[in-house]
Amino acid sequence: MSGLYLGVASFLLLTIVVGLIRIVRGPTPADRILAAQLFGTTGVAALLLLAQGVSSPPLRDVALVLALLAAFAAAAFVRRAWTGGEE
Amino acid sequence: MRAAIVRAGLLAALWWVLSGGAWSSWLFGIPAIAAALYLGFRLGSGGWRWTFAGAVRFLPFFLWRSLSGGIDVAWRSLSPSLPLDPDLIEYEFRLPETPARVFMSNAISLLPGTLSAEYADEKVRVHTLLRGPGAVRELERLEERVAGLFGLEMASRGDRA
Amino acid sequence: MTVILNALSAALILAGAFFFLAGTVGLLRFPDVYTRLHALTKADNLGLGLVVLGLLLQVESLSEGVKLLVIWGLVLAAGATAAHLVARTALEHDIRLWRRRE
């Protein structure tokens, strides 16, 4: 099974890389913020598969932290990086 | 007081899960739980009262609709003709309370074809992938389930000005 | 028994991968930020859900399983909130939504 986990994890990383085309192209800042969403969800899935594939449970905690950070990143992007100021 | 005990129990369960059940971790766990309890009440998130029966009905509904939502959007993105006809609609809440309304606006985005785009206390603006009455029907069904989840009575449409 | 469990687990994980692929395709093909948000939020969250279900069939302890579910729930809630924030800010900045011309 570990071959499957690692294979799917690599495939997910590939979908992130391909998704980056949108981030580069934009055209609006909102389109670029989608990177946080893309990395958050897909990255968490890839890390969970990796944790199983290489039998390394601590990677699950990394996934958990990534899930938390992605949420904050999106909120921070929207508030600061885009509007460029405080509310 | 009961709310505090229930919440402390849930937080302790969460800590147990996160720490993988190691005894020594409670040295950090207990202060963390205390801090979370304090912050929770300080920030006043006490309005989330839900009923067990409502949750039993809500969960399968929500899982089923978000499954359909994923299948629907996957089909649209892979279909060569790109079957989209987006629209922006306004939906007036019948739910009487703010926490339930906020909860509903979040759930909207996981349902088929709807995305909550702007929330103002009385109503929510929803971006839809498809023009037509389907989205409103979807929202009405969700609202009924959310009302059940929070054990709330909904205002009837006629009561509104 | 393990054979069936493994097969089911593999099927769920592969189905999950399919939805991640669909999400990325939508992100690239959909015409504006609002429609792209639909694709990312719904397809990716379903993808993660299926991957988590597939992994749940393989867990060795209760706390491990609950942790997977907590992660899923967290991503679900965070994703929905982030999608709303981005859509709202896009509207505030008058980013026009794409409409089909008749």
CSV table of C-alpha atoms in Angstrom, one decimal:
chain,number,residue,atom,x,y,z
A,1,MET,CA,0.0,0.0,0.0
A,2,SER,CA,2.8,2.4,0.7
A,3,GLY,CA,3.5,2.7,-3.0
A,4,LEU,CA,0.0,3.9,-3.6
A,5,TYR,CA,0.2,6.5,-0.8
A,6,LEU,CA,3.5,7.9,-2.1
A,7,GLY,CA,2.3,7.8,-5.7
A,8,VAL,CA,-0.9,9.7,-4.9
A,9,ALA,CA,1.0,12.2,-2.6
A,10,SER,CA,3.3,12.9,-5.6
A,11,PHE,CA,0.3,13.3,-7.9
A,12,LEU,CA,-1.2,15.8,-5.4
A,13,LEU,CA,2.0,17.8,-5.4
A,14,LEU,CA,1.9,17.9,-9.1
A,15,THR,CA,-1.7,19.3,-9.1
A,16,ILE,CA,-0.4,22.1,-6.7
A,17,VAL,CA,2.5,22.9,-9.2
A,18,VAL,CA,0.1,23.0,-12.1
A,19,GLY,CA,-2.3,25.1,-10.1
A,20,LEU,CA,0.4,27.6,-9.6
A,21,ILE,CA,-0.1,28.7,-13.2
A,22,ARG,CA,-3.3,30.4,-12.0
A,23,ILE,CA,-1.4,32.1,-9.2
A,24,VAL,CA,1.2,33.4,-11.7
A,25,ARG,CA,-1.4,34.5,-14.2
A,26,GLY,CA,-3.7,36.2,-11.8
A,27,PRO,CA,-5.1,38.4,-13.2
A,28,THR,CA,-6.6,39.9,-10.0
A,29,PRO,CA,-5.0,39.8,-6.5
A,30,ALA,CA,-8.0,37.7,-5.5
A,31,ASP,CA,-6.9,35.0,-7.9
A,32,ARG,CA,-3.5,34.9,-6.3
A,33,ILE,CA,-4.9,34.5,-2.9
A,34,LEU,CA,-6.3,31.2,-4.0
A,35,ALA,CA,-2.8,29.9,-3.6
A,36,ALA,CA,-3.5,29.7,0.2
A,37,GLN,CA,-6.6,27.6,-0.4
A,38,LEU,CA,-4.8,25.4,-2.9
A,39,PHE,CA,-1.8,24.8,-0.7
A,40,GLY,CA,-3.9,24.4,2.4
A,41,THR,CA,-6.2,21.7,1.3
A,42,THR,CA,-4.0,19.8,-1.2
A,43,GLY,CA,-0.9,20.1,1.0
A,44,VAL,CA,-2.8,18.6,4.0
A,45,ALA,CA,-3.9,15.6,1.9
A,46,ALA,CA,-0.4,15.1,0.6
A,47,LEU,CA,1.1,15.2,4.0
A,48,LEU,CA,-1.4,12.8,5.5
A,49,LEU,CA,-0.7,10.3,2.7
A,50,LEU,CA,3.0,10.8,3.2
A,51,ALA,CA,2.6,10.2,6.9
A,52,GLN,CA,1.0,6.8,6.1
A,53,GLY,CA,3.4,6.0,3.2
A,54,VAL,CA,6.6,6.4,5.2
A,55,SER,CA,5.0,5.4,8.5
A,56,SER,CA,5.9,8.7,10.1
A,57,PRO,CA,3.0,9.8,12.4
A,58,PRO,CA,4.5,13.2,13.3
A,59,LEU,CA,3.8,14.3,9.7
A,60,ARG,CA,0.2,14.3,10.6
A,61,ASP,CA,0.9,17.0,13.1
A,62,VAL,CA,2.6,18.9,10.3
A,63,ALA,CA,-0.6,18.6,8.3
A,64,LEU,CA,-2.6,19.9,11.2
A,65,VAL,CA,-0.3,22.9,11.6
A,66,LEU,CA,-0.5,23.5,7.8
A,67,ALA,CA,-4.3,23.4,8.0
A,68,LEU,CA,-4.3,26.1,10.7
A,69,LEU,CA,-1.7,28.3,8.9
A,70,ALA,CA,-3.5,28.2,5.6
A,71,ALA,CA,-6.6,29.6,7.3
A,72,PHE,CA,-4.6,32.4,8.9
A,73,ALA,CA,-2.7,33.0,5.6
A,74,ALA,CA,-5.9,33.5,3.7
A,75,ALA,CA,-7.4,35.9,6.3
A,76,ALA,CA,-4.1,37.8,6.5
A,77,PHE,CA,-3.8,38.1,2.7
A,78,VAL,CA,-7.3,39.5,2.4
A,79,ARG,CA,-6.8,42.0,5.2
A,80,ARG,CA,-3.3,43.2,4.7
A,81,ALA,CA,-1.6,42.2,1.4
A,82,TRP,CA,-4.5,43.3,-0.7
A,83,THR,CA,-6.3,46.2,1.0
A,84,GLY,CA,-2.9,47.4,2.1
A,85,GLY,CA,-4.0,48.8,5.4
A,86,GLU,CA,-5.8,48.4,8.7
A,87,GLU,CA,-9.5,48.3,9.0
B,1,MET,CA,-21.5,26.4,34.6
B,2,ARG,CA,-22.7,23.3,32.7
B,3,ALA,CA,-21.5,24.9,29.5
B,4,ALA,CA,-18.1,25.3,31.0
B,5,ILE,CA,-17.8,21.7,32.1
B,6,VAL,CA,-19.0,20.4,28.7
B,7,ARG,CA,-16.5,22.7,26.9
B,8,ALA,CA,-13.7,21.7,29.2
B,9,GLY,CA,-14.5,18.0,28.5
B,10,LEU,CA,-14.4,18.6,24.7
B,11,LEU,CA,-11.1,20.5,25.0
B,12,ALA,CA,-9.6,17.7,27.1
B,13,ALA,CA,-10.8,15.2,24.4
B,14,LEU,CA,-9.2,17.3,21.8
B,15,TRP,CA,-5.9,17.6,23.7
B,16,TRP,CA,-5.9,13.8,24.2
B,17,VAL,CA,-6.3,13.4,20.4
B,18,LEU,CA,-3.6,15.9,19.5
B,19,SER,CA,-1.1,14.7,22.1
B,20,GLY,CA,-1.6,11.0,21.1
B,21,GLY,CA,-2.5,10.2,24.7
B,22,ALA,CA,0.9,10.6,26.4
B,23,TRP,CA,0.5,11.2,30.1
B,24,SER,CA,3.4,13.7,30.4
B,25,SER,CA,1.7,16.0,27.8
B,26,TRP,CA,-1.0,17.0,30.4
B,27,LEU,CA,1.6,19.2,32.0
B,28,PHE,CA,1.1,21.5,29.0
B,29,GLY,CA,-2.5,20.3,28.3
B,30,ILE,CA,-4.2,21.5,31.4
B,31,PRO,CA,-2.9,25.1,31.2
B,32,ALA,CA,-3.7,25.1,27.5
B,33,ILE,CA,-7.3,24.0,28.2
B,34,ALA,CA,-7.7,26.6,31.0
B,35,ALA,CA,-6.4,29.3,28.6
B,36,ALA,CA,-8.7,28.2,25.8
B,37,LEU,CA,-11.7,28.2,28.2
B,38,TYR,CA,-10.9,31.6,29.4
B,39,LEU,CA,-10.4,33.0,25.9
B,40,GLY,CA,-13.6,31.3,24.7
B,41,PHE,CA,-15.8,32.9,27.3
B,42,ARG,CA,-13.9,36.2,27.1
B,43,LEU,CA,-14.5,36.5,23.4
B,44,GLY,CA,-18.2,35.6,24.1
B,45,SER,CA,-18.8,32.7,21.7
B,46,GLY,CA,-21.5,31.4,24.0
B,47,GLY,CA,-24.3,31.5,21.4
B,48,TRP,CA,-23.6,28.2,19.8
B,49,ARG,CA,-26.4,26.1,21.3
B,50,TRP,CA,-27.3,23.1,19.2
B,51,THR,CA,-29.5,20.2,19.7
B,52,PHE,CA,-28.4,16.6,19.4
B,53,ALA,CA,-31.5,15.5,17.4
B,54,GLY,CA,-30.8,18.4,15.0
B,55,ALA,CA,-27.2,17.4,14.6
B,56,VAL,CA,-28.2,13.8,13.8
B,57,ARG,CA,-30.4,15.2,11.0
B,58,PHE,CA,-28.0,17.9,9.8
B,59,LEU,CA,-24.8,15.8,9.5
B,60,PRO,CA,-26.0,13.3,6.8
B,61,PHE,CA,-27.7,16.1,4.9
B,62,PHE,CA,-24.6,18.2,4.9
B,63,LEU,CA,-22.3,15.4,4.0
B,64,TRP,CA,-24.6,14.4,1.1
B,65,ARG,CA,-25.0,17.9,-0.2
B,66,SER,CA,-21.2,18.6,0.0
B,67,LEU,CA,-20.6,15.3,-1.8
B,68,SER,CA,-23.0,16.5,-4.5
B,69,GLY,CA,-21.3,19.9,-4.5
B,70,GLY,CA,-17.9,18.4,-5.2
B,71,ILE,CA,-19.2,16.1,-7.9
B,72,ASP,CA,-21.2,19.0,-9.5
B,73,VAL,CA,-18.2,21.3,-9.7
B,74,ALA,CA,-15.8,18.6,-10.8
B,75,TRP,CA,-18.1,17.7,-13.7
B,76,ARG,CA,-18.4,21.4,-14.7
B,77,SER,CA,-14.6,21.9,-14.6
B,78,LEU,CA,-13.9,18.8,-16.7
B,79,SER,CA,-16.7,19.2,-19.2
B,80,PRO,CA,-15.4,20.6,-22.5
B,81,SER,CA,-18.3,23.0,-22.9
B,82,LEU,CA,-17.7,24.6,-19.5
B,83,PRO,CA,-21.4,24.6,-18.4
B,84,LEU,CA,-21.5,27.7,-16.3
B,85,ASP,CA,-24.1,30.5,-16.1
B,86,PRO,CA,-23.2,32.4,-12.9
B,87,ASP,CA,-25.3,34.9,-11.1
B,88,LEU,CA,-25.3,36.8,-7.9
B,89,ILE,CA,-28.4,36.6,-5.8
B,90,GLU,CA,-29.5,37.9,-2.4
B,91,TYR,CA,-31.0,35.6,0.2
B,92,GLU,CA,-33.0,36.9,3.1
B,93,PHE,CA,-32.6,34.9,6.3
B,94,ARG,CA,-35.5,33.4,8.1
B,95,LEU,CA,-33.2,32.2,10.9
B,96,PRO,CA,-33.7,34.5,13.9
B,97,GLU,CA,-30.2,34.5,15.4
B,98,THR,CA,-26.8,35.7,14.3
B,99,PRO,CA,-24.7,32.6,15.2
B,100,ALA,CA,-27.0,30.3,13.2
B,101,ARG,CA,-26.8,32.8,10.3
B,102,VAL,CA,-23.0,32.9,10.3
B,103,PHE,CA,-23.0,29.1,10.5
B,104,MET,CA,-25.3,28.9,7.5
B,105,SER,CA,-23.3,31.4,5.4
B,106,ASN,CA,-20.2,29.2,5.9
B,107,ALA,CA,-22.1,26.0,5.0
B,108,ILE,CA,-23.4,27.6,1.8
B,109,SER,CA,-20.0,27.5,0.2
B,110,LEU,CA,-19.8,23.7,0.3
B,111,LEU,CA,-23.2,23.1,-1.2
B,112,PRO,CA,-23.7,22.5,-4.9
B,113,GLY,CA,-23.3,25.6,-7.0
B,114,THR,CA,-23.5,28.2,-4.2
B,115,LEU,CA,-20.8,30.4,-2.6
B,116,SER,CA,-21.5,32.9,0.1
B,117,ALA,CA,-20.0,36.2,-1.0
B,118,GLU,CA,-21.2,38.9,1.4
B,119,TYR,CA,-22.8,38.6,4.7
B,120,ALA,CA,-24.9,41.4,6.2
B,121,ASP,CA,-26.9,40.5,9.3
B,122,GLU,CA,-30.3,40.1,7.7
B,123,LYS,CA,-29.2,38.7,4.4
B,124,VAL,CA,-26.4,37.0,2.5
B,125,ARG,CA,-25.3,37.5,-1.1
B,126,VAL,CA,-24.7,34.3,-2.8
B,127,HIS,CA,-22.7,33.6,-6.0
B,128,THR,CA,-24.2,30.8,-8.0
B,129,LEU,CA,-22.8,28.7,-10.7
B,130,LEU,CA,-26.2,28.4,-12.4
B,131,ARG,CA,-28.9,31.0,-12.9
B,132,GLY,CA,-32.4,29.9,-11.9
B,133,PRO,CA,-34.5,28.8,-8.9
B,134,GLY,CA,-32.3,25.8,-8.0
B,135,ALA,CA,-30.0,27.7,-5.8
B,136,VAL,CA,-32.8,29.3,-3.8
B,137,ARG,CA,-34.3,25.9,-3.2
B,138,GLU,CA,-30.9,24.6,-2.1
B,139,LEU,CA,-30.6,27.5,0.4
B,140,GLU,CA,-34.1,27.0,1.8
B,141,ARG,CA,-33.4,23.4,2.5
B,142,LEU,CA,-30.1,24.2,4.2
B,143,GLU,CA,-31.8,26.9,6.3
B,144,GLU,CA,-34.4,24.4,7.5
B,145,ARG,CA,-31.7,22.0,8.6
B,146,VAL,CA,-29.7,24.7,10.3
B,147,ALA,CA,-32.8,25.8,12.2
B,148,GLY,CA,-33.2,22.2,13.3
B,149,LEU,CA,-29.5,22.0,14.3
B,150,PHE,CA,-29.8,25.1,16.5
B,151,GLY,CA,-33.3,24.3,17.7
B,152,LEU,CA,-34.8,27.5,16.3
B,153,GLU,CA,-38.1,28.5,15.0
B,154,MET,CA,-37.9,30.3,11.7
B,155,ALA,CA,-39.8,33.5,10.8
B,156,SER,CA,-42.4,32.9,8.1
B,157,ARG,CA,-41.8,34.9,4.9
B,158,GLY,CA,-45.0,36.9,5.3
B,159,ASP,CA,-43.8,38.4,8.6
B,160,ARG,CA,-41.2,40.4,6.8
B,161,ALA,CA,-41.6,43.9,5.5
C,1,MET,CA,-10.5,-9.1,5.2
C,2,THR,CA,-7.4,-6.9,5.0
C,3,VAL,CA,-7.5,-7.4,1.2
C,4,ILE,CA,-11.0,-5.9,1.0
C,5,LEU,CA,-10.1,-3.1,3.4
C,6,ASN,CA,-7.0,-2.3,1.4
C,7,ALA,CA,-8.9,-2.3,-1.8
C,8,LEU,CA,-11.6,0.0,-0.4
C,9,SER,CA,-9.0,2.3,1.1
C,10,ALA,CA,-7.2,2.5,-2.2
C,11,ALA,CA,-10.4,3.2,-4.1
C,12,LEU,CA,-11.3,6.1,-1.7
C,13,ILE,CA,-7.8,7.6,-2.0
C,14,LEU,CA,-7.8,7.4,-5.8
C,15,ALA,CA,-11.3,9.0,-5.9
C,16,GLY,CA,-10.0,11.7,-3.7
C,17,ALA,CA,-7.0,12.3,-6.0
C,18,PHE,CA,-9.5,12.6,-8.9
C,19,PHE,CA,-11.3,15.5,-7.2
C,20,PHE,CA,-8.1,17.3,-6.4
C,21,LEU,CA,-7.3,17.0,-10.1
C,22,ALA,CA,-10.8,18.4,-11.0
C,23,GLY,CA,-10.3,21.3,-8.5
C,24,THR,CA,-7.0,22.2,-10.2
C,25,VAL,CA,-8.6,22.0,-13.7
C,26,GLY,CA,-11.4,24.2,-12.5
C,27,LEU,CA,-8.9,26.7,-11.0
C,28,LEU,CA,-7.2,26.9,-14.5
C,29,ARG,CA,-10.3,26.8,-16.7
C,30,PHE,CA,-13.0,28.7,-14.9
C,31,PRO,CA,-13.5,32.3,-16.1
C,32,ASP,CA,-13.4,34.4,-12.9
C,33,VAL,CA,-12.3,34.4,-9.3
C,34,TYR,CA,-15.8,33.5,-8.0
C,35,THR,CA,-16.2,30.4,-10.1
C,36,ARG,CA,-12.6,29.4,-9.3
C,37,LEU,CA,-13.4,29.6,-5.6
C,38,HIS,CA,-16.3,27.2,-6.2
C,39,ALA,CA,-13.9,24.8,-7.8
C,40,LEU,CA,-11.3,25.0,-5.1
C,41,THR,CA,-13.5,25.0,-2.1
C,42,LYS,CA,-15.9,22.2,-3.1
C,43,ALA,CA,-13.7,19.8,-5.1
C,44,ASP,CA,-10.6,20.0,-2.9
C,45,ASN,CA,-12.6,19.6,0.3
C,46,LEU,CA,-14.4,16.5,-1.1
C,47,GLY,CA,-11.0,15.2,-2.3
C,48,LEU,CA,-9.5,15.6,1.2
C,49,GLY,CA,-12.7,14.0,2.7
C,50,LEU,CA,-12.2,10.9,0.5
C,51,VAL,CA,-8.5,10.7,1.3
C,52,VAL,CA,-9.2,11.0,5.0
C,53,LEU,CA,-11.9,8.2,4.8
C,54,GLY,CA,-9.5,6.0,2.9
C,55,LEU,CA,-6.8,6.5,5.6
C,56,LEU,CA,-9.3,6.0,8.4
C,57,LEU,CA,-9.7,2.4,7.2
C,58,GLN,CA,-6.0,1.9,8.0
C,59,VAL,CA,-5.6,3.6,11.4
C,60,GLU,CA,-4.2,1.7,14.3
C,61,SER,CA,-5.5,3.7,17.2
C,62,LEU,CA,-8.6,5.7,18.1
C,63,SER,CA,-6.8,8.9,18.8
C,64,GLU,CA,-5.1,8.6,15.3
C,65,GLY,CA,-8.5,8.3,13.7
C,66,VAL,CA,-10.0,11.2,15.6
C,67,LYS,CA,-7.0,13.3,14.7
C,68,LEU,CA,-7.7,12.7,11.0
C,69,LEU,CA,-11.3,13.7,11.5
C,70,VAL,CA,-10.3,16.8,13.4
C,71,ILE,CA,-7.9,17.8,10.6
C,72,TRP,CA,-10.7,17.3,8.0
C,73,GLY,CA,-13.1,19.4,10.0
C,74,LEU,CA,-10.6,22.1,10.5
C,75,VAL,CA,-9.8,22.3,6.8
C,76,LEU,CA,-13.5,22.3,6.0
C,77,ALA,CA,-14.3,25.2,8.3
C,78,ALA,CA,-11.2,27.1,7.4
C,79,GLY,CA,-11.7,26.6,3.7
C,80,ALA,CA,-15.3,27.8,3.8
C,81,THR,CA,-14.4,30.9,5.8
C,82,ALA,CA,-11.4,31.7,3.6
C,83,ALA,CA,-13.6,31.3,0.4
C,84,HIS,CA,-16.1,33.7,1.9
C,85,LEU,CA,-13.4,36.3,2.8
C,86,VAL,CA,-11.9,36.2,-0.6
C,87,ALA,CA,-15.3,36.5,-2.4
C,88,ARG,CA,-16.4,39.3,-0.1
C,89,THR,CA,-13.1,41.2,-0.6
C,90,ALA,CA,-13.4,40.7,-4.4
C,91,LEU,CA,-16.9,42.2,-4.4
C,92,GLU,CA,-15.7,45.1,-2.3
C,93,HIS,CA,-13.0,45.8,-4.9
C,94,ASP,CA,-15.6,45.7,-7.7
C,95,ILE,CA,-14.1,42.6,-9.4
C,96,ARG,CA,-16.8,41.9,-11.9
C,97,LEU,CA,-18.3,38.5,-12.1
C,98,TRP,CA,-18.2,36.7,-15.4
C,99,ARG,CA,-21.5,36.2,-17.0
C,100,ARG,CA,-22.5,34.0,-20.0
C,101,ARG,CA,-23.6,36.1,-23.0
C,102,GLU,CA,-26.8,35.1,-24.6
